[in-house]
mmCIF file of C-alpha atoms in Angstrom:
data_model
loop_
_atom_site.group_PDB
_atom_site.id
_atom_site.type_symbol
_atom_site.label_atom_id
_atom_site.label_comp_id
_atom_site.label_asym_id
_atom_site.label_seq_id
_atom_site.Cartn_x
_atom_site.Cartn_y
_atom_site.Cartn_z
ATOM 1 C CA MET D 1 16.489 11.139 -30.322
ATOM 2 C CA THR D 2 15.960 12.970 -33.595
ATOM 3 C CA ALA D 3 13.058 12.117 -35.856
ATOM 4 C CA LEU D 4 14.404 10.235 -38.870
ATOM 5 C CA SER D 5 11.170 9.550 -40.681
ATOM 6 C CA GLY D 6 7.972 11.456 -41.316
ATOM 7 C CA MET D 7 4.487 10.020 -41.057
ATOM 8 C CA THR D 8 3.813 6.912 -38.980
ATOM 9 C CA ARG D 9 1.053 4.330 -39.031
ATOM 10 C CA CYS D 10 -0.599 6.155 -36.103
ATOM 11 C CA SER D 11 -3.031 8.891 -37.106
ATOM 12 C CA TYR D 12 -3.242 10.156 -33.523
ATOM 13 C CA PHE D 13 0.500 10.807 -33.507
ATOM 14 C CA ASN D 14 0.522 12.286 -37.004
ATOM 15 C CA GLU D 15 -2.274 14.722 -36.135
ATOM 16 C CA GLY D 16 -0.736 15.764 -32.820
ATOM 17 C CA LEU D 17 -3.562 14.239 -30.776
ATOM 18 C CA CYS D 18 -1.336 11.930 -28.705
ATOM 19 C CA GLY D 19 2.374 12.130 -27.971
ATOM 20 C CA SER D 20 2.685 9.243 -25.532
ATOM 21 C CA CYS D 21 4.954 7.347 -27.952
ATOM 22 C CA THR D 22 7.691 9.977 -27.915
ATOM 23 C CA HIS D 23 9.849 8.312 -30.570
ATOM 24 C CA LEU D 24 7.198 6.751 -32.786
ATOM 25 C CA ASP D 25 8.583 8.527 -35.863
ATOM 26 C CA VAL D 26 12.098 7.155 -35.262
ATOM 27 C CA PRO D 27 12.844 3.877 -37.117
ATOM 28 C CA TYR D 28 12.672 1.068 -34.599
ATOM 29 C CA ALA D 29 16.147 -0.283 -35.348
ATOM 30 C CA HIS D 30 17.550 3.150 -34.516
ATOM 31 C CA GLN D 31 15.516 3.303 -31.304
ATOM 32 C CA LEU D 32 17.100 0.028 -30.200
ATOM 33 C CA SER D 33 20.571 1.184 -31.145
ATOM 34 C CA VAL D 34 20.193 4.363 -29.090
ATOM 35 C CA LYS D 35 18.793 2.465 -26.099
ATOM 36 C CA GLN D 36 21.702 0.051 -26.225
ATOM 37 C CA SER D 37 24.186 2.923 -26.390
ATOM 38 C CA ILE D 38 22.569 4.708 -23.436
ATOM 39 C CA ALA D 39 22.522 1.494 -21.384
ATOM 40 C CA GLU D 40 26.196 0.817 -22.072
ATOM 41 C CA GLY D 41 26.980 4.375 -21.008
ATOM 42 C CA GLN D 42 25.127 3.936 -17.718
ATOM 43 C CA LEU D 43 26.654 0.604 -16.709
ATOM 44 C CA ALA D 44 30.189 -0.683 -17.224
ATOM 45 C CA CYS D 45 29.871 -4.359 -18.079
ATOM 46 C CA ALA D 46 32.291 -7.048 -19.255
ATOM 47 C CA GLU D 47 29.795 -8.363 -21.840
ATOM 48 C CA TRP D 48 26.840 -6.514 -23.325
ATOM 49 C CA LEU D 49 24.576 -8.857 -25.315
ATOM 50 C CA PRO D 50 22.486 -7.549 -28.248
ATOM 51 C CA PRO D 51 19.165 -5.987 -27.218
ATOM 52 C CA VAL D 52 15.972 -8.054 -27.324
ATOM 53 C CA ALA D 53 13.553 -6.372 -29.732
ATOM 54 C CA SER D 54 9.809 -6.125 -29.245
ATOM 55 C CA ALA D 55 7.042 -6.140 -31.779
ATOM 56 C CA GLU D 56 6.572 -2.515 -32.850
ATOM 57 C CA TYR D 57 2.767 -2.619 -32.486
ATOM 58 C CA GLY D 58 0.195 -4.747 -30.675
ATOM 59 C CA PHE D 59 2.495 -5.526 -27.745
ATOM 60 C CA ARG D 60 0.850 -3.876 -24.728
ATOM 61 C CA ASN D 61 -1.106 -6.260 -22.515
ATOM 62 C CA ARG D 62 -2.474 -3.503 -20.317
ATOM 63 C CA ALA D 63 -4.470 -0.347 -21.030
ATOM 64 C CA LYS D 64 -5.357 2.546 -18.762
ATOM 65 C CA ILE D 65 -8.346 3.989 -20.619
ATOM 66 C CA ILE D 66 -9.390 7.426 -19.386
ATOM 67 C CA VAL D 67 -13.145 7.918 -19.793
ATOM 68 C CA ALA D 68 -14.504 11.395 -20.555
ATOM 69 C CA GLY D 69 -17.281 13.011 -22.577
ATOM 70 C CA SER D 70 -20.866 12.102 -21.773
ATOM 71 C CA THR D 71 -22.873 8.983 -21.016
ATOM 72 C CA GLU D 72 -24.329 9.086 -24.533
ATOM 73 C CA GLN D 73 -21.013 9.927 -26.246
ATOM 74 C CA PRO D 74 -18.116 8.805 -24.075
ATOM 75 C CA THR D 75 -14.485 9.067 -25.155
ATOM 76 C CA LEU D 76 -12.040 6.268 -24.320
ATOM 77 C CA GLY D 77 -8.404 7.277 -24.371
ATOM 78 C CA ILE D 78 -6.462 10.071 -22.675
ATOM 79 C CA LEU D 79 -6.990 13.591 -21.382
ATOM 80 C CA ARG D 80 -5.801 16.590 -23.373
ATOM 81 C CA ASN D 81 -6.032 19.888 -21.490
ATOM 82 C CA GLY D 82 -8.476 18.260 -19.092
ATOM 83 C CA TYR D 83 -10.806 16.922 -21.787
ATOM 84 C CA GLY D 84 -11.149 13.513 -23.377
ATOM 85 C CA GLN D 85 -9.255 12.442 -26.490
ATOM 86 C CA ASP D 86 -10.601 9.212 -27.931
ATOM 87 C CA LEU D 87 -7.868 6.656 -28.765
ATOM 88 C CA ARG D 88 -9.924 3.532 -29.373
ATOM 89 C CA ASP D 89 -7.824 2.607 -32.431
ATOM 90 C CA CYS D 90 -4.450 2.876 -30.656
ATOM 91 C CA LEU D 91 -1.997 0.499 -32.323
ATOM 92 C CA LEU D 92 -0.018 -0.370 -29.210
ATOM 93 C CA TYR D 93 -2.524 -2.683 -27.552
ATOM 94 C CA GLU D 94 -2.951 -6.384 -28.101
ATOM 95 C CA PRO D 95 -5.856 -6.845 -30.548
ATOM 96 C CA VAL D 96 -8.174 -8.287 -27.887
ATOM 97 C CA ILE D 97 -7.908 -4.983 -25.964
ATOM 98 C CA THR D 98 -8.427 -2.842 -29.067
ATOM 99 C CA ASN D 99 -11.469 -4.903 -30.036
ATOM 100 C CA ALA D 100 -12.967 -4.402 -26.567
ATOM 101 C CA HIS D 101 -13.118 -0.611 -26.922
ATOM 102 C CA GLY D 102 -16.338 -0.633 -28.959
ATOM 103 C CA PRO D 103 -18.332 -2.845 -26.568
ATOM 104 C CA LEU D 104 -16.950 -0.936 -23.572
ATOM 105 C CA THR D 105 -18.099 2.336 -25.117
ATOM 106 C CA GLU D 106 -21.616 0.962 -25.651
ATOM 107 C CA PHE D 107 -21.592 -0.546 -22.147
ATOM 108 C CA ILE D 108 -21.050 2.896 -20.623
ATOM 109 C CA THR D 109 -24.165 4.174 -22.376
ATOM 110 C CA ARG D 110 -26.264 1.079 -21.607
ATOM 111 C CA ALA D 111 -25.326 1.127 -17.917
ATOM 112 C CA GLY D 112 -25.904 4.886 -17.670
ATOM 113 C CA LEU D 113 -22.386 5.523 -16.360
ATOM 114 C CA VAL D 114 -21.448 9.189 -16.078
ATOM 115 C CA PRO D 115 -17.828 9.891 -17.124
ATOM 116 C CA TYR D 116 -15.838 11.893 -14.618
ATOM 117 C CA SER D 117 -15.122 15.478 -15.672
ATOM 118 C CA VAL D 118 -11.738 16.694 -14.454
ATOM 119 C CA PRO D 119 -12.505 20.419 -15.020
ATOM 120 C CA ASN D 120 -15.881 20.155 -13.227
ATOM 121 C CA ARG D 121 -14.872 17.525 -10.663
ATOM 122 C CA ALA D 122 -18.162 15.753 -11.337
ATOM 123 C CA GLY D 123 -19.205 12.341 -12.597
ATOM 124 C CA GLU D 124 -18.475 8.757 -11.562
ATOM 125 C CA LEU D 125 -16.473 6.688 -14.086
ATOM 126 C CA LYS D 126 -12.852 7.860 -14.171
ATOM 127 C CA SER D 127 -11.172 5.142 -16.192
ATOM 128 C CA ILE D 128 -11.261 1.520 -17.266
ATOM 129 C CA LEU D 129 -8.180 -0.623 -16.648
ATOM 130 C CA VAL D 130 -7.981 -3.568 -19.039
ATOM 131 C CA THR D 131 -5.448 -6.422 -18.898
ATOM 132 C CA ALA D 132 -5.091 -9.189 -21.494
ATOM 133 C CA ASN D 133 -3.537 -12.524 -20.607
ATOM 134 C CA PRO D 134 -1.561 -14.869 -22.892
ATOM 135 C CA SER D 135 -4.659 -16.955 -23.618
ATOM 136 C CA GLY D 136 -6.522 -13.916 -24.973
ATOM 137 C CA THR D 137 -9.020 -13.226 -22.195
ATOM 138 C CA LEU D 138 -9.545 -9.984 -20.280
ATOM 139 C CA MET D 139 -9.642 -8.555 -16.789
ATOM 140 C CA VAL D 140 -11.630 -5.286 -16.704
ATOM 141 C CA ARG D 141 -11.559 -2.887 -13.762
ATOM 142 C CA PHE D 142 -13.890 0.125 -13.562
ATOM 143 C CA VAL D 143 -12.270 2.976 -11.607
ATOM 144 C CA LEU D 144 -15.099 4.927 -9.966
ATOM 145 C CA ARG D 145 -15.461 7.944 -7.700
ATOM 146 C CA SER D 146 -17.951 6.092 -5.483
ATOM 147 C CA ASP D 147 -19.925 2.848 -5.306
ATOM 148 C CA ALA D 148 -23.112 4.513 -6.632
ATOM 149 C CA SER D 149 -22.741 3.016 -10.123
ATOM 150 C CA ILE D 150 -21.922 -0.523 -9.037
ATOM 151 C CA PRO D 151 -25.535 -1.866 -9.069
ATOM 152 C CA SER D 152 -25.939 -0.728 -12.669
ATOM 153 C CA ILE D 153 -22.570 -2.218 -13.679
ATOM 154 C CA ARG D 154 -23.563 -5.539 -12.108
ATOM 155 C CA ARG D 155 -26.930 -5.479 -13.854
ATOM 156 C CA HIS D 156 -25.456 -4.919 -17.310
ATOM 157 C CA LEU D 157 -22.334 -7.074 -17.008
ATOM 158 C CA PRO D 158 -23.957 -10.129 -18.692
ATOM 159 C CA TRP D 159 -24.379 -8.007 -21.839
ATOM 160 C CA LEU D 160 -20.649 -7.147 -21.812
ATOM 161 C CA ILE D 161 -19.597 -10.725 -21.062
ATOM 162 C CA ASP D 162 -21.454 -11.853 -24.183
ATOM 163 C CA ARG D 163 -19.414 -9.461 -26.335
ATOM 164 C CA ILE D 164 -15.838 -9.580 -25.054
ATOM 165 C CA PRO D 165 -13.798 -12.443 -23.513
ATOM 166 C CA LEU D 166 -14.250 -11.060 -20.013
ATOM 167 C CA VAL D 167 -13.017 -13.361 -17.235
ATOM 168 C CA ILE D 168 -12.741 -10.972 -14.277
ATOM 169 C CA ALA D 169 -14.534 -7.687 -13.597
ATOM 170 C CA THR D 170 -14.014 -5.440 -10.577
ATOM 171 C CA ALA D 171 -14.775 -1.925 -9.423
ATOM 172 C CA ASN D 172 -12.017 0.191 -7.932
ATOM 173 C CA LEU D 173 -12.920 3.199 -5.812
ATOM 174 C CA LEU D 174 -10.902 6.408 -6.117
ATOM 175 C CA PRO D 175 -12.942 9.144 -4.399
ATOM 176 C CA GLU D 176 -10.246 11.830 -4.393
ATOM 177 C CA HIS D 177 -9.589 14.290 -7.215
ATOM 178 C CA VAL D 178 -5.984 13.124 -7.705
ATOM 179 C CA ALA D 179 -3.846 11.973 -10.612
ATOM 180 C CA LEU D 180 -3.602 8.353 -9.492
ATOM 181 C CA PRO D 181 -4.396 5.277 -11.603
ATOM 182 C CA GLU D 182 -6.505 3.606 -8.898
ATOM 183 C CA GLY D 183 -7.634 3.701 -5.291
ATOM 184 C CA PRO D 184 -7.161 1.260 -2.403
ATOM 185 C CA THR D 185 -10.640 -0.325 -2.458
ATOM 186 C CA GLU D 186 -11.349 -3.152 -4.914
ATOM 187 C CA ILE D 187 -14.851 -4.650 -5.197
ATOM 188 C CA HIS D 188 -15.169 -7.976 -6.963
ATOM 189 C CA LEU D 189 -17.964 -8.146 -9.545
ATOM 190 C CA HIS D 190 -17.394 -11.232 -11.679
ATOM 191 C CA GLY D 191 -15.133 -14.254 -12.102
ATOM 192 C CA PRO D 192 -12.280 -15.729 -10.055
ATOM 193 C CA ASN D 193 -10.138 -13.697 -7.682
ATOM 194 C CA LEU D 194 -6.925 -14.242 -9.659
ATOM 195 C CA PHE D 195 -6.217 -13.678 -13.351
ATOM 196 C CA ASP D 196 -4.211 -16.378 -15.124
ATOM 197 C CA MET D 197 -1.060 -14.837 -16.635
ATOM 198 C CA SER D 198 0.755 -18.142 -17.134
ATOM 199 C CA LEU D 199 3.489 -18.244 -19.754
ATOM 200 C CA GLY D 200 3.327 -21.823 -21.001
ATOM 201 C CA PRO D 201 4.369 -24.082 -18.103
ATOM 202 C CA LEU D 202 5.262 -21.054 -15.968
ATOM 203 C CA ASP D 203 2.248 -20.763 -13.653
ATOM 204 C CA LEU D 204 1.637 -17.087 -12.892
ATOM 205 C CA LYS D 205 -1.430 -15.505 -11.328
ATOM 206 C CA LEU D 206 -2.267 -11.814 -11.061
ATOM 207 C CA ARG D 207 -4.552 -10.167 -8.519
ATOM 208 C CA PRO D 208 -6.555 -7.174 -9.800
ATOM 209 C CA GLN D 209 -4.281 -4.650 -8.070
ATOM 210 C CA GLY D 210 -1.103 -6.575 -8.813
ATOM 211 C CA PHE D 211 1.789 -5.720 -11.133
ATOM 212 C CA PHE D 212 2.762 -7.582 -14.283
ATOM 213 C CA GLN D 213 5.150 -6.447 -16.997
ATOM 214 C CA THR D 214 3.304 -4.640 -19.788
ATOM 215 C CA ASN D 215 4.819 -6.600 -22.699
ATOM 216 C CA THR D 216 3.961 -10.302 -22.483
ATOM 217 C CA GLU D 217 6.312 -11.623 -25.160
ATOM 218 C CA ILE D 218 9.325 -9.693 -23.877
ATOM 219 C CA THR D 219 8.476 -10.837 -20.353
ATOM 220 C CA ARG D 220 8.512 -14.428 -21.595
ATOM 221 C CA VAL D 221 12.017 -13.928 -23.029
ATOM 222 C CA LEU D 222 13.190 -12.091 -19.901
ATOM 223 C CA TYR D 223 12.230 -14.965 -17.607
ATOM 224 C CA ALA D 224 13.664 -17.574 -19.971
ATOM 225 C CA THR D 225 16.939 -15.656 -20.185
ATOM 226 C CA ALA D 226 17.150 -15.339 -16.420
ATOM 227 C CA ALA D 227 16.581 -19.075 -16.071
ATOM 228 C CA ALA D 228 19.316 -19.866 -18.623
ATOM 229 C CA TRP D 229 21.854 -17.584 -16.927
ATOM 230 C CA VAL D 230 21.084 -19.037 -13.510
ATOM 231 C CA ASP D 231 21.354 -22.599 -14.818
ATOM 232 C CA GLU D 232 24.865 -21.808 -16.074
ATOM 233 C CA ILE D 233 25.850 -21.006 -12.501
ATOM 234 C CA ASP D 234 23.671 -23.814 -11.105
ATOM 235 C CA PRO D 235 23.370 -22.526 -7.539
ATOM 236 C CA SER D 236 21.879 -24.790 -4.908
ATOM 237 C CA SER D 237 20.069 -21.880 -3.240
ATOM 238 C CA VAL D 238 18.449 -18.698 -4.572
ATOM 239 C CA TRP D 239 16.631 -15.779 -2.984
ATOM 240 C CA ASP D 240 14.317 -13.695 -5.153
ATOM 241 C CA LEU D 241 13.755 -10.424 -3.302
ATOM 242 C CA TYR D 242 10.901 -8.176 -4.469
ATOM 243 C CA SER D 243 9.440 -11.338 -6.001
ATOM 244 C CA GLY D 244 6.044 -9.916 -7.024
ATOM 245 C CA VAL D 245 3.987 -12.508 -8.915
ATOM 246 C CA GLY D 246 6.911 -14.935 -8.634
ATOM 247 C CA GLY D 247 8.094 -14.878 -12.242
ATOM 248 C CA PHE D 248 11.820 -15.013 -11.574
ATOM 249 C CA ALA D 249 11.587 -17.419 -8.636
ATOM 250 C CA LYS D 250 9.419 -19.882 -10.540
ATOM 251 C CA SER D 251 11.556 -19.565 -13.676
ATOM 252 C CA VAL D 252 14.753 -20.602 -11.881
ATOM 253 C CA ALA D 253 13.206 -23.227 -9.580
ATOM 254 C CA ARG D 254 14.682 -26.714 -10.061
ATOM 255 C CA PRO D 255 14.148 -30.016 -8.153
ATOM 256 C CA ARG D 256 17.493 -29.803 -6.321
ATOM 257 C CA ARG D 257 17.523 -26.038 -5.884
ATOM 258 C CA THR D 258 16.074 -24.201 -2.879
ATOM 259 C CA VAL D 259 14.322 -21.007 -3.989
ATOM 260 C CA ARG D 260 12.708 -18.424 -1.734
ATOM 261 C CA GLY D 261 10.716 -15.449 -2.969
ATOM 262 C CA VAL D 262 10.172 -12.482 -0.645
ATOM 263 C CA GLU D 263 7.569 -9.797 -1.345
ATOM 264 C CA VAL D 264 6.127 -7.170 0.979
ATOM 265 C CA SER D 265 2.567 -7.546 -0.383
ATOM 266 C CA ALA D 266 0.763 -10.401 1.353
ATOM 267 C CA GLU D 267 -1.805 -10.498 -1.460
ATOM 268 C CA ALA D 268 0.931 -10.839 -4.093
ATOM 269 C CA VAL D 269 2.512 -13.667 -2.093
ATOM 270 C CA LYS D 270 -0.838 -15.423 -1.893
ATOM 271 C CA ALA D 271 -1.243 -15.084 -5.662
ATOM 272 C CA ALA D 272 2.264 -16.472 -6.216
ATOM 273 C CA GLY D 273 1.450 -19.587 -4.196
ATOM 274 C CA GLY D 274 2.413 -18.682 -0.648
ATOM 275 C CA PRO D 275 4.784 -20.535 1.711
ATOM 276 C CA PRO D 276 7.120 -22.284 1.752
ATOM 277 C CA MET D 277 8.448 -20.863 -1.516
ATOM 278 C CA PHE D 278 7.015 -17.350 -1.123
ATOM 279 C CA ILE D 279 7.135 -15.260 2.025
ATOM 280 C CA ALA D 280 5.326 -12.011 2.815
ATOM 281 C CA ALA D 281 7.882 -9.695 4.390
ATOM 282 C CA ASP D 282 9.987 -6.616 3.852
ATOM 283 C CA ALA D 283 12.914 -7.852 1.761
ATOM 284 C CA GLY D 284 15.594 -6.017 3.716
ATOM 285 C CA ALA D 285 14.290 -6.939 7.157
ATOM 286 C CA TRP D 286 13.795 -10.587 6.160
ATOM 287 C CA ALA D 287 17.302 -10.896 4.694
ATOM 288 C CA ARG D 288 18.888 -9.515 7.861
ATOM 289 C CA GLU D 289 17.017 -12.053 10.012
ATOM 290 C CA GLN D 290 18.378 -15.084 8.159
ATOM 291 C CA THR D 291 21.241 -17.171 9.541
ATOM 292 C CA SER D 292 22.604 -18.083 6.104
ATOM 293 C CA THR D 293 22.838 -16.527 2.647
ATOM 294 C CA PRO D 294 22.065 -17.954 -0.810
ATOM 295 C CA GLU D 295 24.543 -18.814 -3.543
ATOM 296 C CA LEU D 296 22.666 -16.434 -5.838
ATOM 297 C CA LEU D 297 20.526 -13.394 -5.121
ATOM 298 C CA ILE D 298 17.865 -12.145 -7.564
ATOM 299 C CA VAL D 299 16.548 -8.625 -7.127
ATOM 300 C CA ASN D 300 13.876 -6.786 -9.126
ATOM 301 C CA PRO D 301 13.401 -3.599 -7.070
ATOM 302 C CA PRO D 302 11.236 -0.576 -7.835
ATOM 303 C CA ARG D 303 12.688 2.278 -9.905
ATOM 304 C CA ARG D 304 14.228 3.907 -6.843
ATOM 305 C CA GLY D 305 16.450 0.850 -6.332
ATOM 306 C CA MET D 306 17.363 -1.318 -3.344
ATOM 307 C CA GLY D 307 17.931 1.360 -0.714
ATOM 308 C CA ASP D 308 19.841 0.179 2.348
ATOM 309 C CA LEU D 309 19.472 -3.446 1.274
ATOM 310 C CA ALA D 310 22.464 -2.786 -1.005
ATOM 311 C CA ASP D 311 24.548 -1.966 2.101
ATOM 312 C CA TRP D 312 23.545 -5.278 3.669
ATOM 313 C CA VAL D 313 24.529 -7.208 0.533
ATOM 314 C CA ARG D 314 27.943 -5.501 0.597
ATOM 315 C CA THR D 315 28.679 -6.962 4.057
ATOM 316 C CA SER D 316 27.090 -10.360 3.334
ATOM 317 C CA ASP D 317 28.624 -13.555 1.935
ATOM 318 C CA ILE D 318 26.627 -13.326 -1.305
ATOM 319 C CA ASP D 319 28.914 -13.435 -4.344
ATOM 320 C CA ARG D 320 26.504 -13.475 -7.317
ATOM 321 C CA VAL D 321 23.539 -11.228 -8.071
ATOM 322 C CA LEU D 322 21.023 -11.239 -10.920
ATOM 323 C CA TYR D 323 19.557 -7.734 -11.068
ATOM 324 C CA SER D 324 16.481 -6.898 -13.174
ATOM 325 C CA SER D 325 15.954 -3.160 -13.508
ATOM 326 C CA CYS D 326 13.722 -0.644 -15.246
ATOM 327 C CA ASN D 327 16.096 2.146 -14.123
ATOM 328 C CA LEU D 328 19.665 1.267 -15.002
ATOM 329 C CA SER D 329 21.139 4.333 -13.291
ATOM 330 C CA THR D 330 19.884 3.153 -9.889
ATOM 331 C CA ALA D 331 20.964 -0.418 -10.692
ATOM 332 C CA ALA D 332 24.497 0.826 -11.431
ATOM 333 C CA ARG D 333 24.495 2.749 -8.156
ATOM 334 C CA ASP D 334 23.276 -0.276 -6.190
ATOM 335 C CA LEU D 335 25.917 -2.559 -7.721
ATOM 336 C CA GLU D 336 28.627 -0.062 -6.788
ATOM 337 C CA VAL D 337 27.350 0.121 -3.214
ATOM 338 C CA MET D 338 27.245 -3.677 -3.033
ATOM 339 C CA GLY D 339 30.797 -3.954 -4.341
ATOM 340 C CA PHE D 340 29.782 -5.925 -7.425
ATOM 341 C CA SER D 341 30.858 -5.649 -11.059
ATOM 342 C CA ALA D 342 28.624 -6.480 -14.014
ATOM 343 C CA ASP D 343 29.701 -9.599 -15.922
ATOM 344 C CA ARG D 344 26.849 -9.750 -18.439
ATOM 345 C CA ALA D 345 23.935 -7.495 -19.290
ATOM 346 C CA GLN D 346 21.130 -7.297 -21.833
ATOM 347 C CA VAL D 347 18.461 -4.775 -22.764
ATOM 348 C CA PHE D 348 14.874 -6.040 -23.083
ATOM 349 C CA ASP D 349 12.696 -3.515 -24.913
ATOM 350 C CA MET D 350 9.454 -3.682 -22.940
ATOM 351 C CA PHE D 351 8.484 -0.180 -24.051
ATOM 352 C CA PRO D 352 9.086 0.567 -27.761
ATOM 353 C CA HIS D 353 8.845 4.207 -28.889
ATOM 354 C CA THR D 354 9.798 5.514 -25.420
ATOM 355 C CA ASP D 355 13.046 6.038 -23.514
ATOM 356 C CA HIS D 356 12.265 3.190 -21.097
ATOM 357 C CA VAL D 357 13.850 -0.267 -21.088
ATOM 358 C CA GLU D 358 14.167 -3.285 -18.840
ATOM 359 C CA CYS D 359 17.689 -4.544 -18.238
ATOM 360 C CA LEU D 360 18.979 -7.841 -16.865
ATOM 361 C CA VAL D 361 22.413 -7.790 -15.244
ATOM 362 C CA LEU D 362 24.470 -10.695 -13.930
ATOM 363 C CA ALA D 363 27.081 -9.433 -11.475
ATOM 364 C CA SER D 364 29.712 -10.872 -9.189
ATOM 365 C CA ARG D 365 31.639 -9.748 -6.143
ATOM 366 C CA ALA D 366 34.359 -7.226 -6.974
ATOM 367 C CA THR D 367 35.629 -6.532 -3.447
ATOM 368 C CA SER D 368 37.270 -8.702 -0.826
ATOM 369 C CA ARG D 369 35.562 -9.496 2.472
ATOM 370 C CA SER D 370 37.926 -7.183 4.349
ATOM 371 C CA GLU D 371 37.007 -4.326 2.010
ATOM 372 C CA ARG D 372 33.274 -4.858 2.339
ATOM 373 C CA THR D 373 33.337 -5.076 6.131
ATOM 374 C CA ALA D 374 35.558 -2.016 6.508
#
């Protein structure tokens, strides 16, 4: 994309301090137009619907806040050349996250937390991961090099709880000097085990290490759209593979419709509600073990796509697929492998000012049974 306008509302971008929003100086309507054009070029589809636009600012429900500087003067933001760049006034976050930056900064000093120095490989507090839910409360996770700071965090948490709408607090341990967002060990410090991410009547729960789409309002529209498209078909049975927190499965569930969600993470399945609706298993292995197939398959795979599960679908009796993808090139590849053609597709702009999009594709069988078993 080519910059079409000059200064933006973001001083960090204007001053060259942060370039995370690659296309922030491109008018948003043009961003959407380009994304739509790229999507249509990646996937041949009988009907492309208009893209679903996001709010331009205040849409991110999740922040990865890199902590640097000193205990007395910490920076909360990103790293530039290994050193901290404070971004506490970033315009992308939901206001409740932006407003939490000040108290979190003071909390670091009060609790005597030592920010981790990447150049020196010293210190304890690497980052703070903050998630906001639709009701305006927060889950805060302190990513630490070791458990040495946890007693002090526990001791000072009541002060922080009095100043921000903190519902859940945890410590995550990442001992290695690696560019990862978090480590495998999560230590519960405060509140319930699951964070309520419900979208109206859609009951969704998130574990601290779980995944939820970063744009709540676009996620709400995505699930509602999926439900409407599925209701048009009105299948009696649905499988939601890679079901995660259960958003798609719960959105399309109806009294006379059998829905099964399959997710490899046992903790995610527990958060979604567990059996009989949700099953902890590898999606491909589970599908191959079944003696029947659903009238509709929903898949929301990782960026790399479905892998050899696409080959299994090609030889199965499944005739309709609803594919949600954050990487349309792999989705197009998977649909070709499966022998499906796209009937309807729509871009959902989860990530304004970047090249990334979420896409929903409704596809149907394009090959005969003899062709797919050849």
